[in-house]
Structure formats: C-alpha cells, structure tokens
Coordinates of C-alpha atoms in Angstrom, one line a residue:
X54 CA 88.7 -0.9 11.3
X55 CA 91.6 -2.1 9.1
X56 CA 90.3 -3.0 5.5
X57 CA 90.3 -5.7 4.6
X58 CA 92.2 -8.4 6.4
X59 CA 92.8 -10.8 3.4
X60 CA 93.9 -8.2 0.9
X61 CA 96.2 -6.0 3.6
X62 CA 98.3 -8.6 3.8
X63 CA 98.6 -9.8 0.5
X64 CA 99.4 -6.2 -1.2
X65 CA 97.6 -3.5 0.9
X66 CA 99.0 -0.8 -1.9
X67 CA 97.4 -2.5 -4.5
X68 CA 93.7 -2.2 -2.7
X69 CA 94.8 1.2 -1.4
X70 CA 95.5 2.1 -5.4
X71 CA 92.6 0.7 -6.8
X72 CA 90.1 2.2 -5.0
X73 CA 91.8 5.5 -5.1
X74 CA 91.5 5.5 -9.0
X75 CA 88.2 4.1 -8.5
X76 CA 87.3 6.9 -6.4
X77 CA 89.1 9.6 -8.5
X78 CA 87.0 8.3 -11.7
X79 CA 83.4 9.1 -9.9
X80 CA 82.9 5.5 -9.4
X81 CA 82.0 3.9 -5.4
X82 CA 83.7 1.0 -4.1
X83 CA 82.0 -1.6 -2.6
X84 CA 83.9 -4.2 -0.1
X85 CA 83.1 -6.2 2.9
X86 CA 84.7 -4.4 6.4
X87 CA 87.0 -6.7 8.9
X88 CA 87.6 -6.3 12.4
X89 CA 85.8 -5.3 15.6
X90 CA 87.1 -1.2 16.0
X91 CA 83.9 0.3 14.8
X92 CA 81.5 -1.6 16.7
X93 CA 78.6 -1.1 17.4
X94 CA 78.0 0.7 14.6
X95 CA 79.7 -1.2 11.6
X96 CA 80.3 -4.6 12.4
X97 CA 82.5 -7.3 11.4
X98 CA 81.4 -8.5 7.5
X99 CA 78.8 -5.7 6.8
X100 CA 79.4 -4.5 3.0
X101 CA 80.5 -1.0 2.9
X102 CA 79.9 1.3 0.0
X103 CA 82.6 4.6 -0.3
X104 CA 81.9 7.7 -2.4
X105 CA 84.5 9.9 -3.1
X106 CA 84.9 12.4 -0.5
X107 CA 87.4 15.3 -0.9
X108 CA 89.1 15.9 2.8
X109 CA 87.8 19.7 3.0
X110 CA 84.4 18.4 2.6
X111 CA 85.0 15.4 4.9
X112 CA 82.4 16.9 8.0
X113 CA 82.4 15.7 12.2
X114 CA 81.2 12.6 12.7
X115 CA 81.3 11.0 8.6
X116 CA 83.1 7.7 8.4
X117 CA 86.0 7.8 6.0
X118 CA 87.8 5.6 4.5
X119 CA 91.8 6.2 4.8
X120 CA 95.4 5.9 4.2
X121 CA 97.1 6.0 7.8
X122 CA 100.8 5.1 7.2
X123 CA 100.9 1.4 6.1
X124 CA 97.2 0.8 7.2
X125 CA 93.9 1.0 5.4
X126 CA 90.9 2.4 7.8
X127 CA 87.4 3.1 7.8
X128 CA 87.0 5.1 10.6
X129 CA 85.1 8.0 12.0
X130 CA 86.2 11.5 11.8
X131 CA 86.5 13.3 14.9
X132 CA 88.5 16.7 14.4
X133 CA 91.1 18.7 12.5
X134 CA 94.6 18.1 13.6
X135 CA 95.5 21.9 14.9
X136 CA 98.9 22.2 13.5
X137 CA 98.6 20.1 9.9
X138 CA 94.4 20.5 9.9
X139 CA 94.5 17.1 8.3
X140 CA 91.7 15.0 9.6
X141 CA 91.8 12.6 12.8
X142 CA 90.0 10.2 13.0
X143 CA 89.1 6.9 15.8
X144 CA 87.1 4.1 16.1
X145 CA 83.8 4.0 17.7
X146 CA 85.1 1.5 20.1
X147 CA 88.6 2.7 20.8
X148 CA 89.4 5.1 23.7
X149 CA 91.9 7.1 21.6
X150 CA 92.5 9.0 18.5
X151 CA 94.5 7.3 15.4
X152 CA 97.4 9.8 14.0
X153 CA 96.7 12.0 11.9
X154 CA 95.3 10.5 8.3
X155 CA 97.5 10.8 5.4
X156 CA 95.0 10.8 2.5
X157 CA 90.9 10.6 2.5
X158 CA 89.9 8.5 -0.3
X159 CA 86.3 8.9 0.3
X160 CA 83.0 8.7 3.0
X161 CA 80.5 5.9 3.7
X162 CA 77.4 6.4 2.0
X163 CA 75.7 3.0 3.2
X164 CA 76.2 -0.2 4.8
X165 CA 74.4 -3.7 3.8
X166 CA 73.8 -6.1 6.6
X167 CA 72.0 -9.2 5.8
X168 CA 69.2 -8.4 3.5
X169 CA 69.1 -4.6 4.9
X170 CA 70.4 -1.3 3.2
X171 CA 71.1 1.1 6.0
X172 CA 72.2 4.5 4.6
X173 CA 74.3 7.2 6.3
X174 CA 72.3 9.8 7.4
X175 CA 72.1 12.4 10.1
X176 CA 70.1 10.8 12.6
X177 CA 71.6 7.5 11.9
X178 CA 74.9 9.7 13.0
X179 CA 73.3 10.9 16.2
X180 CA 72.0 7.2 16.8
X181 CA 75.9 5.7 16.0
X182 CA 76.7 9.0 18.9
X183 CA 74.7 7.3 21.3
X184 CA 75.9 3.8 20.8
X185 CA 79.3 4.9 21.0
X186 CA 79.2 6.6 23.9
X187 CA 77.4 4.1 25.7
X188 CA 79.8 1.6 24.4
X189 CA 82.7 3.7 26.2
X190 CA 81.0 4.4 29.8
X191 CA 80.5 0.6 29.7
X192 CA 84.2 -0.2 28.8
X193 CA 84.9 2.2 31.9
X194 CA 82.5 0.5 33.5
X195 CA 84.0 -2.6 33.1
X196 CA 87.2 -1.8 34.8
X197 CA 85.3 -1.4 38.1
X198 CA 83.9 -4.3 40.5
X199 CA 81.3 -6.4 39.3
X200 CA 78.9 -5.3 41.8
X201 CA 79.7 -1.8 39.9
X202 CA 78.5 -2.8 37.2
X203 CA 75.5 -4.9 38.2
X204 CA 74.5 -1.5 39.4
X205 CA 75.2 0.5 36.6
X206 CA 74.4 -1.6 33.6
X207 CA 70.7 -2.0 33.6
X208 CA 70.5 2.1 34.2
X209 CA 72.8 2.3 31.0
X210 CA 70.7 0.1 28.8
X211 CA 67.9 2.4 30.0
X212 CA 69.4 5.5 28.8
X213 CA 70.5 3.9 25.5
X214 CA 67.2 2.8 25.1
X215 CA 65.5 6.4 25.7
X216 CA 68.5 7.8 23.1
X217 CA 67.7 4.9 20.6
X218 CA 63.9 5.8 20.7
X219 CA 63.9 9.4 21.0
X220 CA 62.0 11.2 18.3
X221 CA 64.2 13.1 15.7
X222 CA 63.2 17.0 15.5
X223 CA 61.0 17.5 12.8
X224 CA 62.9 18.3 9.5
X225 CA 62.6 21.9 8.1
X226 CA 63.6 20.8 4.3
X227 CA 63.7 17.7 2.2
X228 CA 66.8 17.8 -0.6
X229 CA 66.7 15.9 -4.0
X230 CA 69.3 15.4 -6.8
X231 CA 69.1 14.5 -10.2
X232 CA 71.1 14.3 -13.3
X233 CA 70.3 12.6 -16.9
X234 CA 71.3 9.4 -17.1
X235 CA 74.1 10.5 -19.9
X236 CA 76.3 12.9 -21.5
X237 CA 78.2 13.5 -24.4
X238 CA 81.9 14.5 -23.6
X239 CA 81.7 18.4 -24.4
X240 CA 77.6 18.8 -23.5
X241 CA 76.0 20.6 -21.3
X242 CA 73.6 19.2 -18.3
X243 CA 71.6 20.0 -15.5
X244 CA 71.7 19.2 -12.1
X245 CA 68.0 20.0 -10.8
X246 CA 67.7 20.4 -7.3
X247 CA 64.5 20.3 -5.2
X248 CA 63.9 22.0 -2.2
X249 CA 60.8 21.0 -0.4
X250 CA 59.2 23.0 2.7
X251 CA 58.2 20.3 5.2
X252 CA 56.4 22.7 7.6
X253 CA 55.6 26.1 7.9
X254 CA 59.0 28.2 7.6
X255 CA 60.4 31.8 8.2
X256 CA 64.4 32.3 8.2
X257 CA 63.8 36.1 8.2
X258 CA 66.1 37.9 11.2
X259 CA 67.4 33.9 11.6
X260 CA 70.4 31.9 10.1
X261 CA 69.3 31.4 6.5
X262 CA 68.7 28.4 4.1
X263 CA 72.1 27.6 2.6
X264 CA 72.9 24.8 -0.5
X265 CA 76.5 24.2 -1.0
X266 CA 78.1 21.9 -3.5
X267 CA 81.7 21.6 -5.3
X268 CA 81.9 21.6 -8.8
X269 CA 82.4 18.1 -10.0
X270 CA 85.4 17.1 -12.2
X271 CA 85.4 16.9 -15.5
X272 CA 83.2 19.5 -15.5
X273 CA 82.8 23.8 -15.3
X274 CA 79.8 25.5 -13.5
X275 CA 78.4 28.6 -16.0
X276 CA 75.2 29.5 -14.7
X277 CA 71.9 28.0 -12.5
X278 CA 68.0 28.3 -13.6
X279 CA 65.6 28.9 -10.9
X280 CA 61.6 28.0 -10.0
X281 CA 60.6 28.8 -7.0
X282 CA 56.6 28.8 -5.8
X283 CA 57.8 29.3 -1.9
X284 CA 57.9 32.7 -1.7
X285 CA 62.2 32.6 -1.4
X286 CA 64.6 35.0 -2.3
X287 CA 67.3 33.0 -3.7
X288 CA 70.6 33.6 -5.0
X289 CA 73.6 31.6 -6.3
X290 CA 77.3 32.8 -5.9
X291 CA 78.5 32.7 -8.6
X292 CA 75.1 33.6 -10.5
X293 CA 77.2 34.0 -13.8
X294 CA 79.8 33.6 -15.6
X295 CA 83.2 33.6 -15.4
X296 CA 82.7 30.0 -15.1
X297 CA 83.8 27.9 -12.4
X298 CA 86.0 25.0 -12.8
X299 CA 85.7 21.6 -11.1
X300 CA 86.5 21.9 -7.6
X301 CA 85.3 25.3 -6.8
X302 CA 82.4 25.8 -4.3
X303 CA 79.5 26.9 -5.7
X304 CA 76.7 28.1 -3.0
X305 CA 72.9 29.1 -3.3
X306 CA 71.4 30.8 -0.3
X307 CA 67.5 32.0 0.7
X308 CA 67.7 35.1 3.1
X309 CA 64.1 36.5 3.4
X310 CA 61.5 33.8 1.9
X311 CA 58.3 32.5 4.2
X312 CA 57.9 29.1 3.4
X313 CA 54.3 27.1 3.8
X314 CA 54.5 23.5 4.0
X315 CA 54.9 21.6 1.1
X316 CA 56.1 24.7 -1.2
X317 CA 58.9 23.8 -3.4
X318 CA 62.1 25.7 -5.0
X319 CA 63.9 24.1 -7.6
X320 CA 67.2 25.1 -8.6
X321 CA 69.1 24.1 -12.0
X322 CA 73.0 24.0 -11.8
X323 CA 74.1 24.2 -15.7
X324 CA 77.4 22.0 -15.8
X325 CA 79.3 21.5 -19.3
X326 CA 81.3 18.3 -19.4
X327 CA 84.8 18.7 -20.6
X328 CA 85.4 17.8 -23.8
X329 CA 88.4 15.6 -23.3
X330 CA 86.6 13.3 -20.6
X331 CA 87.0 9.9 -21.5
X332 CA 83.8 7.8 -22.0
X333 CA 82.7 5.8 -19.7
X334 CA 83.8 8.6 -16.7
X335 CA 81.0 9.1 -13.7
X336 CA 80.3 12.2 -13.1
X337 CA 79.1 12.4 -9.4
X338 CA 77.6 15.5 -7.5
X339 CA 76.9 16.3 -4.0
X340 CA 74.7 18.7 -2.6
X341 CA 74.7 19.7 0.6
X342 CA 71.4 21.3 2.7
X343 CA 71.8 23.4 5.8
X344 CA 68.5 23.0 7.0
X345 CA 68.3 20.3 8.6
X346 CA 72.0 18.7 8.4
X347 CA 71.6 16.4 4.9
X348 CA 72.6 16.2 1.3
X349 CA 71.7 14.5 -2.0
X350 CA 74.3 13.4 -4.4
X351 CA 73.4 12.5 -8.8
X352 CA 75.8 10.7 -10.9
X353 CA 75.5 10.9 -14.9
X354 CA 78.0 9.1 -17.1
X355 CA 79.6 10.1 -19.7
X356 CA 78.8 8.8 -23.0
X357 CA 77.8 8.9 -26.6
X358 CA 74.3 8.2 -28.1
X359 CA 73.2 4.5 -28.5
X360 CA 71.2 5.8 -32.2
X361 CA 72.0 8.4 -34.5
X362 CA 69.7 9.1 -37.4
X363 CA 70.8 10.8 -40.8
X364 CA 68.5 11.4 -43.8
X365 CA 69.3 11.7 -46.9
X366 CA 67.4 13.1 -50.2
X367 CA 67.2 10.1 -52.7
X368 CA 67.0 11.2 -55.6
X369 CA 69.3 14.9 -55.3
X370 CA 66.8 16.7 -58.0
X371 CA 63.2 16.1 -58.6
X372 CA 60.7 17.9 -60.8

C-alpha cells in the first residue's frame, strides 16, 4: 500500500521526513492509507496510526510502515532477508515479496474505519492470516474456468467462515502499562507493569513467562521494584546497576511460580529521564509478554510543573 497518493507525488521525502522525526521524538502519526495492496485487511481510506517501531523489534506478521527506494509502504512483514537480514515485507493481496525495506519507521498500532477503532492485536493477526490466505487461493482460483470456481468458492467462504469464527485459545496472561502523565527532564519514573493470571498456571519443567522491553530514549534503566502475590519467582536482567542506556533490552523472566487465576505480579521499571531532553519529548515504552503473544506500550511526556509554591518568613525575626 503506497502512502499516501496525494502527498507521494507532490514531495514524498517531505512525508517520508516528517513522520520519521515524528516517530524518532516518541510521537504516532496518524494519516489516511491509499490503494488496494493490503486488502482485505486495511482498506482503501481507513486512518492508520504508526508507533515507532525499531527494525530488530519489528516481529512476523506486524504491519510496518516503510521506506522502499522512492516509495512509501505500509505493508506486512514477512521475513528477514538472509543475506542483509533487513526486513521484507508484501502486501496481503500481492503474490510476491517487495525488495528488501530500506528503513522501518514504525508498526501499526490501530486502524479507524468509520466510527470503529480496531486495534492490532494477536488474534486480529491470525484473523488478517486467514483473510489473506483465502484472498490468494481465490486469486488462483480465479485463473481457472468459471465452472472451477463455481465449485470452489462457496467451499472457500465456508472455510473462511469456520477461521473467522473459531474461538481464540484461552489467554494465559493479561499485560498492562502505565507511566505518569509527566516528567521533569532529569527525574526519575516508573513504569509499572501488571501481570495478571487468567487461569490456573504452572510453567515449571515448561518454557517460562518472559517480559521483554527496550529501554526508551531519552532515558537509562537503573533498577525495577517488584510485588508479586502469585507465587512467581521473578527476576530482571539487569536487576542492578550499571545502568542501562536507551536502547538496551532489558528482560524480566518467572521460571518456577504456580499461578491461580486472577493472581497478580507487578513489576516497577525505574527509568531516569535525561537531563538534556527537550520539553515537550514523548517518552514511549513497549512491553512485550510471552505468554500469550501481546504487549502493552505507556507514554509520559516530558515536562515541567504547571505550580510551584515557595514560602517565605515575613517578618525575618520575631520575638
């Protein structure tokens, strides 16, 4: 999907340059998609929001927006590229990959259509799998004789149907994210993380319960707080200091806990804001959750009190 048609021809660098510094700066970019390449999924003058998205983060199946060549795209990502590992990406109605991307500015986090908010999650990814694939065996399809695809058509629909309306398996885990609202350039902050036990849970002997996030810019990791009533045994890598700076991974992982339903562990990530960080920046984390396949992202903003208060001893001496 080539974005957008209006502003790629007047001065796609420009639009390719804002929303990179947009991006860079924490912000999202909002802008309305053109063109017929990711259909079914995102369709021709749905509003797309973008998050920044670093291209090691960038996972199978996310839909990225991208610099290929000349060409703006927001399509979906479908591998590595063995020799470069830069990411290749296609869209959900085309047959082939594109080239290999030259620069991932960032990942849908939503789409608005009409007066619906759909948001990019995992099972909205399995249900985009389904359409596309269906979309594909019925372009085949289509190259055949019509009485082929009398024939095969109504069984296809079926099978979309049954993938379109086939329950999701029951989520382990539940992920939330929050940050205060704002922060003074120099300040710490804390990210607090809940982890909530939707059923009955035992990772022992199994793969274990993994959080993963990087370090935000503008900011350095040095240490996490930790309150857990689920019986876990977590641990954070690093636990503490030397600090991490932005960019770095920082992972927390739960090897041995028994979990009942319901039981929740809440992690604290202590972040200090750099102290040269202009005001205004947007300082946006994402946390990513194992168990099932999700994440949670907070913003904070960087900024200095509305109100400060000073008192003052009138007169200097008294009796």
């Amino acid at each position: 999907m080539q974005l957008p048609d209006r502003a790629e021809r007047a001065d796609s660098r420009l639009f390719a340059a804002v929303c990179e510094a947009a991006l860079c700066a924490g912000a999202r970019v909002r802008f309305r998609a053109n063109g017929k390449s990711m259909q079914p999924n995102v369709l021709d003058g749905d509003v797309v929001e973008i998050a920044a998205m670093r291209q090691e983060n960038l996972k199978r199946g996310d839909i990225a927006l991208t610099r290929n060549g000349t060409r703006l795209l927001l399509h979906r990502a479908v591998r590595r590229d063995a020799a470069t590992g830069a990411i290749v990406t296609r869209g959900d109605s085309a047959m082939a990959d594109d080239k290999p991307v030259d620069a991932v500015f960032g990942k849908m986090m939503s789409i608005e259509r009409g007066n619906r908010k759909l948001m990019e999650t995992p099972r909205r990814q399995l249900m985009h799998g389904a359409r596309r694939r269906g979309r594909r065996i019925g372009r085949a399809f289509s190259l055949r004789s019509s009485r082929l695809r009398s024939l095969a058509l109504p069984a296809l629909f079926v099978l979309l149907g049954l993938f379109a309306h086939a329950p999701a398996a029951r989520a382990q885990f539940t992920i939330t994210n929050t940050a205060p609202v704002n922060v003074a350039p120099g300040a710490a902050f804390t990210l607090t993380q809940v982890l909530t036990a939707t059923r009955t849970f035992d990772p022992t002997g199994g793969r274990p319960v993994t959080l993963t996030q990087t370090i935000p810019a503008n900011t350095t990791y040095t240490g996490y707080t930790l309150a857990d009533n689920s019986g876990g045994n977590w641990a954070c890598t690093p636990a503490t200091p030397p600090a991490l700076a932005a960019g770095s991974t920082l992972t927390c992982t739960d090897t041995a806990g028994a979990y009942a339903a319901n039981t929740t562990t809440t992690i604290g990530i202590i972040l200090v804001v750099g102290s040269a960080t202009p005001l205004g920046t947007v300082i946006t984390d994402t946390v990513d959750l194992n168990r099932p396949v999700s994440n949670a992202m907070a913003t904070t903003t960087v900024a200095l009190a509305d109100l400060s208060l000073t008192q003052v001893a009138s007169p200097t001496t008294v009796a």
